[in-house]
């Protein structure tokens, strides 16, 4: 339901030098020398959705697609098993397992589990890991599967942050995206979350959908600002191969997103959000102040460590990355053997870690430390600055407004 990588989890690049991990084979954890030393978070992947959105290529399943092979109950039992196994393997490492600074429950549609189900998920994390006293605990939610009682239950359970999939306030745009919620429900849900005691509430937007107009985007921004949220994520529509949307574009039923329109829409929403006191801190994210920033995602962008639990979830600890088997039934079968359900893993080389550092950090408002660049990167940085795509502030390379529109091009330049 969310528009970020693994919904809350950023996967910077595809596996490059993966080591196969067949069922019952070795775990990636013994290859670890230590934790990375940065923030440690846990991502929980809930693979269930009531319906499939036409633009979505995430690892999600409807009840009809799963049949009797998996259910929320069997998924939860497997999740508890994976968390127990991971904690046991981490405890065998030379260094102590760090406290969990952030938890992010994504999907899929986590709110389909209900307030009690999501409370059980957080209890399962607490049973095997120690949460920091000020841990940020986020769940994504579909506005249609929330209520005042739902938010009150989450707040009592220890959740601190809510992320709601809004996408647009225009009914015809939601129809193109195959979204099922009514245009006003996301704003109502955001207000209900605030009333339940959540200080930190995010609304997701997608811009550039075929048929969307400037007036549609303005209406969406009006609704977001009226909701009183302290965080907004906004993503340009990407037509992913294999999705229903891609098939409609290929058949000529819908036009492909126009790059010039996407750039104009980004500038339009950025200006409105900045004027309203929501400031960009990552190319696609705006927050009212430092406390409103999503600490979990900052952990990804800053090169922290995280355990990803659930079908298809990715983990990254100490330069080792692994990814779980995708299908919920196969995932549960692997967990039942007492092993981590990894489908594969890789130990990142120094070059790969450098690439990911540049790719992710340059997108932040705080910028990329120039000392992190190699000699060729520093030469390339001078070209980026000369082209007006970034500027040097003290010892950091920071994107200009134009550079944010061309962030991917900046990354390519820095890495060539």
Short mmCIF file of C-alpha atoms in Angstrom, two decimals:
data_model
loop_
_atom_site.label_atom_id
_atom_site.label_comp_id
_atom_site.label_asym_id
_atom_site.label_seq_id
_atom_site.Cartn_x
_atom_site.Cartn_y
_atom_site.Cartn_z
CA UNK A 1 0.00 0.00 0.00
CA UNK A 2 2.98 2.29 0.42
CA UNK A 3 5.09 3.79 -2.31
CA UNK A 4 8.56 3.27 -0.95
CA UNK A 5 10.95 0.43 -1.80
CA UNK A 6 10.16 -2.42 0.52
CA UNK A 7 7.60 -0.15 2.15
CA UNK A 8 9.68 1.42 4.76
CA UNK A 9 12.71 -0.45 3.66
CA UNK A 10 15.07 0.94 1.03
CA UNK A 11 16.84 -1.65 -1.11
CA UNK A 12 19.58 0.39 -2.69
CA UNK A 13 20.52 -2.04 -5.42
CA UNK A 14 19.79 -5.50 -6.64
CA UNK A 15 21.88 -8.38 -5.26
CA UNK A 16 25.12 -8.48 -7.18
CA UNK A 17 27.33 -11.27 -5.87
CA UNK A 18 24.69 -13.33 -4.10
CA UNK A 19 25.45 -16.62 -2.42
CA UNK A 20 22.58 -19.08 -2.81
CA UNK A 21 21.04 -20.25 0.42
CA UNK A 22 18.91 -23.34 -0.25
CA UNK A 23 16.41 -24.53 2.33
CA UNK A 24 18.20 -25.95 5.35
CA UNK A 25 21.55 -24.52 4.24
CA UNK A 26 23.85 -22.07 5.97
CA UNK A 27 22.66 -18.88 7.61
CA UNK A 28 24.10 -15.51 6.58
CA UNK A 29 24.53 -14.46 10.22
CA UNK A 30 27.77 -16.39 10.97
CA UNK A 31 29.45 -14.41 8.17
CA UNK A 32 28.97 -11.26 10.25
CA UNK A 33 31.93 -9.91 12.12
CA UNK A 34 29.92 -7.32 14.01
CA UNK A 35 27.05 -4.93 13.79
CA UNK A 36 27.76 -1.82 11.77
CA UNK A 37 27.77 0.54 14.72
CA UNK A 38 24.92 2.75 13.51
CA UNK A 39 21.22 2.71 14.29
CA UNK A 40 19.58 -0.72 14.45
CA UNK A 41 15.99 -1.15 13.28
CA UNK A 42 13.52 -3.95 12.59
CA UNK A 43 11.27 -4.04 9.55
CA UNK A 44 8.22 -6.35 9.62
CA UNK A 45 6.62 -7.24 6.29
CA UNK A 46 2.88 -7.97 6.29
CA UNK A 47 2.15 -9.53 2.89
CA UNK A 48 -1.65 -9.28 2.89
CA UNK A 49 -3.88 -6.92 0.88
CA UNK A 50 -7.62 -6.86 0.37
CA UNK A 51 -7.15 -6.01 -3.31
CA UNK A 52 -4.14 -5.44 -5.55
CA UNK A 53 -3.48 -1.88 -6.69
CA UNK A 54 -2.71 -1.63 -10.39
CA UNK A 55 0.66 0.10 -9.91
CA UNK A 56 1.97 -2.15 -7.12
CA UNK A 57 4.81 -4.63 -7.62
CA UNK A 58 5.48 -5.30 -3.92
CA UNK A 59 5.49 -8.78 -2.42
CA UNK A 60 1.81 -8.83 -1.50
CA UNK A 61 -1.07 -11.29 -1.86
CA UNK A 62 -4.85 -11.17 -1.70
CA UNK A 63 -6.84 -13.89 0.06
CA UNK A 64 -7.88 -15.27 -3.32
CA UNK A 65 -4.26 -15.54 -4.48
CA UNK A 66 -3.21 -17.38 -1.32
CA UNK A 67 -6.18 -19.69 -0.95
CA UNK A 68 -5.64 -22.03 1.98
CA UNK A 69 -1.83 -22.00 1.70
CA UNK A 70 -1.37 -19.15 4.17
CA UNK A 71 -3.30 -16.92 6.55
CA UNK A 72 -2.57 -14.05 8.94
CA UNK A 73 -2.43 -16.62 11.75
CA UNK A 74 0.14 -18.86 10.05
CA UNK A 75 2.14 -15.80 8.99
CA UNK A 76 2.23 -14.52 12.57
CA UNK A 77 3.39 -17.85 13.98
CA UNK A 78 6.17 -17.93 11.39
CA UNK A 79 7.09 -14.32 12.16
CA UNK A 80 7.50 -15.15 15.83
CA UNK A 81 9.71 -18.08 14.85
CA UNK A 82 11.89 -15.95 12.60
CA UNK A 83 12.36 -13.29 15.28
CA UNK A 84 13.33 -15.97 17.80
CA UNK A 85 15.84 -17.54 15.40
CA UNK A 86 17.37 -14.19 14.45
CA UNK A 87 17.74 -13.15 18.09
CA UNK A 88 19.41 -16.46 18.92
CA UNK A 89 21.87 -16.16 16.05
CA UNK A 90 22.65 -12.52 16.78
CA UNK A 91 23.35 -13.37 20.42
CA UNK A 92 26.10 -15.75 19.27
CA UNK A 93 28.02 -12.87 17.66
CA UNK A 94 31.02 -11.38 19.52
CA UNK A 95 29.32 -8.04 20.13
CA UNK A 96 26.12 -7.45 22.06
CA UNK A 97 22.90 -7.05 20.07
CA UNK A 98 22.17 -3.31 19.97
CA UNK A 99 18.92 -1.91 21.23
CA UNK A 100 16.25 -1.51 18.60
CA UNK A 101 15.91 2.18 17.80
CA UNK A 102 13.07 1.83 15.29
CA UNK A 103 10.40 -0.67 14.26
CA UNK A 104 8.52 -0.29 10.98
CA UNK A 105 5.56 -2.52 10.10
CA UNK A 106 4.90 -2.30 6.36
CA UNK A 107 3.34 -4.23 3.54
CA UNK A 108 0.94 -4.98 2.11
CA UNK A 109 -1.71 -3.64 4.39
CA UNK A 110 -0.74 -4.06 8.06
CA UNK A 111 -4.01 -2.50 9.24
CA UNK A 112 -5.83 -5.62 7.97
CA UNK A 113 -4.42 -7.31 11.10
CA UNK A 114 -6.50 -4.96 13.26
CA UNK A 115 -5.34 -3.18 16.39
CA UNK A 116 -4.98 -6.37 18.41
CA UNK A 117 -3.03 -8.10 15.64
CA UNK A 118 -0.57 -5.22 15.33
CA UNK A 119 -0.21 -5.10 19.12
CA UNK A 120 0.72 -8.81 18.98
CA UNK A 121 3.36 -8.05 16.32
CA UNK A 122 5.01 -5.45 18.56
CA UNK A 123 4.83 -7.84 21.53
CA UNK A 124 6.62 -10.46 19.40
CA UNK A 125 9.43 -8.00 18.71
CA UNK A 126 9.70 -7.11 22.39
CA UNK A 127 9.84 -10.80 23.34
CA UNK A 128 13.16 -11.25 21.55
CA UNK A 129 14.76 -7.80 21.25
CA UNK A 130 15.23 -4.84 23.58
CA UNK A 131 13.60 -1.64 22.39
CA UNK A 132 15.20 1.68 23.23
CA UNK A 133 13.19 3.79 25.65
CA UNK A 134 12.52 6.34 22.90
CA UNK A 135 12.08 3.83 20.06
CA UNK A 136 10.12 5.01 17.04
CA UNK A 137 7.44 2.44 16.17
CA UNK A 138 5.60 2.96 12.89
CA UNK A 139 2.88 1.07 11.09
CA UNK A 140 1.50 1.68 7.65
CA UNK A 141 -2.28 1.66 7.38
CA UNK A 142 -4.89 1.75 4.66
CA UNK A 143 -7.40 4.46 5.58
CA UNK A 144 -10.36 2.15 4.90
CA UNK A 145 -9.22 -0.42 7.48
CA UNK A 146 -8.78 2.05 10.34
CA UNK A 147 -11.06 3.61 12.94
CA UNK A 148 -10.75 5.68 16.13
CA UNK A 149 -10.71 2.45 18.18
CA UNK A 150 -7.97 1.04 15.93
CA UNK A 151 -5.70 4.03 16.54
CA UNK A 152 -6.42 4.05 20.27
CA UNK A 153 -5.41 0.36 20.47
CA UNK A 154 -2.16 1.04 18.61
CA UNK A 155 -1.28 3.98 20.81
CA UNK A 156 -1.87 1.89 23.94
CA UNK A 157 0.28 -0.90 22.48
CA UNK A 158 3.28 1.41 22.07
CA UNK A 159 3.15 2.55 18.45
CA UNK A 160 4.39 6.14 18.07
CA UNK A 161 3.90 6.90 14.36
CA UNK A 162 1.25 6.24 11.69
CA UNK A 163 1.79 6.27 7.92
CA UNK A 164 -1.38 6.42 5.82
CA UNK A 165 -1.64 5.70 2.11
CA UNK A 166 -3.58 8.60 0.62
CA UNK A 167 -2.08 8.86 -2.91
CA UNK A 168 -4.62 11.47 -4.12
CA UNK A 169 -7.76 13.38 -3.17
CA UNK A 170 -9.17 13.02 -6.70
CA UNK A 171 -11.57 10.11 -7.17
CA UNK A 172 -10.66 9.60 -10.85
CA UNK A 173 -6.94 9.41 -9.98
CA UNK A 174 -7.60 6.81 -7.28
CA UNK A 175 -9.60 4.83 -9.83
CA UNK A 176 -6.65 4.74 -12.26
CA UNK A 177 -4.44 3.53 -9.41
CA UNK A 178 -7.05 0.91 -8.40
CA UNK A 179 -7.18 2.38 -4.90
CA UNK A 180 -10.29 1.40 -2.97
CA UNK A 181 -10.53 4.15 -0.34
CA UNK A 182 -12.79 7.15 -0.78
CA UNK A 183 -11.03 10.49 -1.37
CA UNK A 184 -11.81 11.97 2.04
CA UNK A 185 -11.10 8.93 4.18
CA UNK A 186 -7.32 9.44 4.45
CA UNK A 187 -7.76 12.92 5.93
CA UNK A 188 -10.36 11.64 8.36
CA UNK A 189 -8.05 8.79 9.40
CA UNK A 190 -5.17 11.20 9.95
CA UNK A 191 -7.35 13.30 12.24
CA UNK A 192 -8.47 10.19 14.12
CA UNK A 193 -4.84 9.19 14.65
CA UNK A 194 -4.00 12.64 16.00
CA UNK A 195 -7.02 12.51 18.30
CA UNK A 196 -5.81 9.13 19.61
CA UNK A 197 -2.55 10.76 20.73
CA UNK A 198 -0.22 10.25 17.76
CA UNK A 199 2.04 13.26 17.38
CA UNK A 200 3.63 11.85 14.22
CA UNK A 201 1.35 11.08 11.28
CA UNK A 202 2.44 10.71 7.65
CA UNK A 203 0.37 10.88 4.47
CA UNK A 204 1.69 9.30 1.25
CA UNK A 205 1.02 10.96 -2.10
CA UNK A 206 1.62 9.77 -5.65
CA UNK A 207 1.87 12.40 -8.37
CA UNK A 208 1.92 12.13 -12.16
CA UNK A 209 -0.84 9.54 -12.54
CA UNK A 210 -2.33 9.58 -16.06
CA UNK A 211 -5.28 11.97 -16.04
CA UNK A 212 -4.10 13.93 -13.01
CA UNK A 213 -4.20 17.71 -13.44
CA UNK A 214 -2.52 20.54 -11.58
CA UNK A 215 -5.88 21.20 -9.95
CA UNK A 216 -6.04 17.58 -8.77
CA UNK A 217 -2.61 17.88 -7.18
CA UNK A 218 -3.60 21.18 -5.56
CA UNK A 219 -6.71 19.54 -4.11
CA UNK A 220 -4.61 16.70 -2.72
CA UNK A 221 -2.21 19.18 -1.12
CA UNK A 222 -5.11 21.17 0.30
CA UNK A 223 -6.41 17.97 1.91
CA UNK A 224 -3.00 16.99 3.28
CA UNK A 225 -2.46 20.38 4.87
CA UNK A 226 -5.99 20.42 6.28
CA UNK A 227 -5.28 17.09 7.97
CA UNK A 228 -2.62 18.68 10.18
CA UNK A 229 0.01 15.97 9.65
CA UNK A 230 3.67 16.59 10.43
CA UNK A 231 5.12 14.44 7.62
CA UNK A 232 4.42 13.93 3.91
CA UNK A 233 5.96 11.44 1.50
CA UNK A 234 5.41 12.11 -2.21
CA UNK A 235 6.52 9.86 -5.05
CA UNK A 236 6.28 10.18 -8.80
CA UNK A 237 4.30 7.36 -10.38
CA UNK A 238 6.58 4.62 -11.68
CA UNK A 239 5.13 2.11 -14.13
CA UNK A 240 6.67 -1.16 -12.94
CA UNK A 241 6.99 -4.11 -15.31
CA UNK A 242 4.50 -6.87 -14.65
CA UNK A 243 1.84 -4.67 -13.07
CA UNK A 244 -1.72 -4.13 -14.30
CA UNK A 245 -0.84 -0.47 -14.87
CA UNK A 246 2.09 -1.44 -17.11
CA UNK A 247 -0.20 -3.65 -19.18
CA UNK A 248 -2.68 -0.79 -19.62
CA UNK A 249 0.10 1.56 -20.71
CA UNK A 250 1.49 -1.05 -23.10
CA UNK A 251 -1.97 -1.52 -24.69
CA UNK A 252 -2.30 2.24 -25.16
CA UNK A 253 -5.21 2.57 -22.72
CA UNK A 254 -3.22 5.05 -20.61
CA UNK A 255 -0.29 7.33 -21.45
CA UNK A 256 3.04 6.77 -19.77
CA UNK A 257 3.97 9.41 -17.15
CA UNK A 258 5.59 12.45 -18.77
CA UNK A 259 8.98 13.40 -17.29
CA UNK A 260 8.42 17.13 -17.75
CA UNK A 261 5.02 16.91 -16.06
CA UNK A 262 6.52 14.92 -13.18
CA UNK A 263 9.21 17.57 -12.67
CA UNK A 264 6.64 20.39 -12.70
CA UNK A 265 4.43 18.53 -10.24
CA UNK A 266 7.35 17.96 -7.89
CA UNK A 267 8.21 21.65 -7.91
CA UNK A 268 4.56 22.52 -7.32
CA UNK A 269 4.13 20.25 -4.31
CA UNK A 270 7.53 21.17 -2.86
CA UNK A 271 6.65 24.87 -2.96
CA UNK A 272 3.29 24.27 -1.27
CA UNK A 273 4.74 22.06 1.44
CA UNK A 274 7.64 24.40 2.16
CA UNK A 275 5.25 27.35 2.39
CA UNK A 276 3.18 25.37 4.90
CA UNK A 277 6.20 24.65 7.09
CA UNK A 278 6.95 21.11 5.89
CA UNK A 279 10.59 21.02 4.78
CA UNK A 280 12.31 18.43 2.63
CA UNK A 281 14.89 16.27 4.39
CA UNK A 282 15.10 13.56 1.70
CA UNK A 283 14.19 14.02 -1.94
CA UNK A 284 10.72 12.47 -1.50
CA UNK A 285 10.03 13.32 2.14
CA UNK A 286 9.01 16.47 4.03
CA UNK A 287 8.69 17.00 7.79
CA UNK A 288 7.59 19.79 10.11
CA UNK A 289 10.77 19.54 12.21
CA UNK A 290 13.57 17.15 13.10
CA UNK A 291 11.38 15.13 15.49
CA UNK A 292 8.87 14.49 12.70
CA UNK A 293 11.42 12.88 10.38
CA UNK A 294 11.09 9.13 9.90
CA UNK A 295 14.00 7.77 11.92
CA UNK A 296 13.56 4.29 10.50
CA UNK A 297 14.06 5.39 6.92
CA UNK A 298 16.93 7.66 7.98
CA UNK A 299 18.57 4.50 9.28
CA UNK A 300 18.52 3.10 5.74
CA UNK A 301 19.74 6.29 4.12
CA UNK A 302 22.52 6.75 6.70
CA UNK A 303 23.83 3.19 6.29
CA UNK A 304 22.45 1.69 9.50
CA UNK A 305 21.69 -1.95 10.26
CA UNK A 306 18.29 -3.59 10.17
CA UNK A 307 16.63 -6.96 10.42
CA UNK A 308 13.84 -7.51 7.91
CA UNK A 309 11.35 -10.15 9.06
CA UNK A 310 8.49 -11.60 7.02
CA UNK A 311 8.12 -12.97 3.47
CA UNK A 312 10.44 -11.24 1.01
CA UNK A 313 11.91 -8.89 3.62
CA UNK A 314 15.51 -7.71 3.23
CA UNK A 315 18.05 -7.41 6.05
CA UNK A 316 21.36 -5.56 6.25
CA UNK A 317 23.77 -6.00 9.13
CA UNK A 318 27.46 -5.18 9.19
CA UNK A 319 27.84 -5.18 5.41
CA UNK A 320 25.97 -8.47 4.92
CA UNK A 321 22.62 -8.39 3.15
CA UNK A 322 20.08 -11.18 2.89
CA UNK A 323 16.54 -11.52 1.60
CA UNK A 324 13.77 -13.89 2.63
CA UNK A 325 11.83 -16.31 0.48
CA UNK A 326 8.81 -14.48 -0.91
CA UNK A 327 5.77 -16.73 -0.73
CA UNK A 328 4.15 -16.79 2.74
CA UNK A 329 3.67 -20.57 2.69
CA UNK A 330 7.29 -21.27 1.69
CA UNK A 331 8.43 -18.70 4.24
CA UNK A 332 6.55 -20.49 7.03
CA UNK A 333 7.93 -23.87 5.92
CA UNK A 334 11.50 -22.57 6.10
CA UNK A 335 10.99 -20.99 9.54
CA UNK A 336 9.54 -24.27 10.81
CA UNK A 337 12.91 -25.95 10.18
CA UNK A 338 14.50 -23.65 12.76
CA UNK A 339 16.52 -21.74 10.16
CA UNK A 340 16.35 -18.16 9.01
CA UNK A 341 14.13 -18.07 5.89
CA UNK A 342 16.82 -16.51 3.69
CA UNK A 343 16.54 -17.15 -0.04
CA UNK A 344 20.03 -15.73 -0.59
CA UNK A 345 22.68 -13.46 0.85
CA UNK A 346 25.71 -11.46 -0.10
CA UNK A 347 28.64 -9.86 1.66
CA UNK A 348 28.99 -6.39 0.20
CA UNK A 349 32.38 -5.46 -1.18
CA UNK A 350 33.99 -2.14 -0.34
CA UNK A 351 33.02 -0.92 -3.83
CA UNK A 352 29.39 -1.94 -3.34
CA UNK A 353 29.21 -0.26 0.04
CA UNK A 354 30.69 2.90 -1.47
CA UNK A 355 28.09 2.84 -4.26
CA UNK A 356 25.24 2.48 -1.81
CA UNK A 357 26.61 5.21 0.42
CA UNK A 358 26.66 7.65 -2.49
CA UNK A 359 23.26 6.56 -3.85
CA UNK A 360 21.44 7.03 -0.56
CA UNK A 361 23.23 9.83 1.28
CA UNK A 362 23.25 12.29 -1.62
CA UNK A 363 19.43 12.32 -1.47
CA UNK A 364 19.43 13.81 2.04
CA UNK A 365 19.16 17.52 2.80
CA UNK A 366 22.22 17.13 5.03
CA UNK A 367 24.12 16.00 1.95
CA UNK A 368 27.06 13.73 1.27
CA UNK A 369 30.37 14.34 3.08
CA UNK A 370 32.94 15.09 0.42
CA UNK A 371 35.49 13.10 2.39
CA UNK A 372 33.37 10.01 1.69
CA UNK A 373 34.11 10.35 -2.03
CA UNK A 374 37.15 8.83 -3.67
CA UNK A 375 39.41 10.89 -5.93
CA UNK A 376 37.27 10.30 -9.03
CA UNK A 377 34.13 11.11 -7.05
CA UNK A 378 35.54 14.44 -5.89
CA UNK A 379 36.35 15.37 -9.50
CA UNK A 380 32.81 14.39 -10.49
CA UNK A 381 31.42 16.43 -7.59
CA UNK A 382 33.12 19.51 -9.01
CA UNK A 383 31.31 18.90 -12.32
CA UNK A 384 27.97 18.49 -10.55
CA UNK A 385 28.53 21.78 -8.73
CA UNK A 386 29.53 23.54 -11.96
CA UNK A 387 26.32 22.27 -13.59
CA UNK A 388 24.26 23.82 -10.80
CA UNK A 389 22.95 20.47 -9.54
CA UNK A 390 24.63 20.70 -6.13
CA UNK A 391 26.54 23.11 -3.97
CA UNK A 392 29.32 22.77 -1.46
CA UNK A 393 28.44 23.76 2.09
CA UNK A 394 31.47 23.43 4.30
CA UNK A 395 32.54 19.82 3.73
CA UNK A 396 29.30 18.43 2.25
CA UNK A 397 27.79 18.10 -1.21
CA UNK A 398 24.13 19.17 -1.09
CA UNK A 399 21.62 19.01 -3.92
CA UNK A 400 20.16 22.25 -5.26
CA UNK A 401 16.46 22.46 -6.11
CA UNK A 402 17.28 21.56 -9.70
CA UNK A 403 19.57 18.79 -8.48
CA UNK A 404 16.71 17.17 -6.59
CA UNK A 405 14.86 16.81 -9.88
CA UNK A 406 17.92 15.09 -11.36
CA UNK A 407 19.13 13.19 -8.29
CA UNK A 408 19.58 9.94 -10.21
CA UNK A 409 21.72 11.72 -12.80
CA UNK A 410 23.82 13.23 -10.02
CA UNK A 411 24.42 9.76 -8.57
CA UNK A 412 25.44 8.40 -11.98
CA UNK A 413 27.90 11.25 -12.42
CA UNK A 414 29.44 10.74 -9.00
CA UNK A 415 29.89 7.03 -9.61
CA UNK A 416 31.43 7.25 -13.12
#
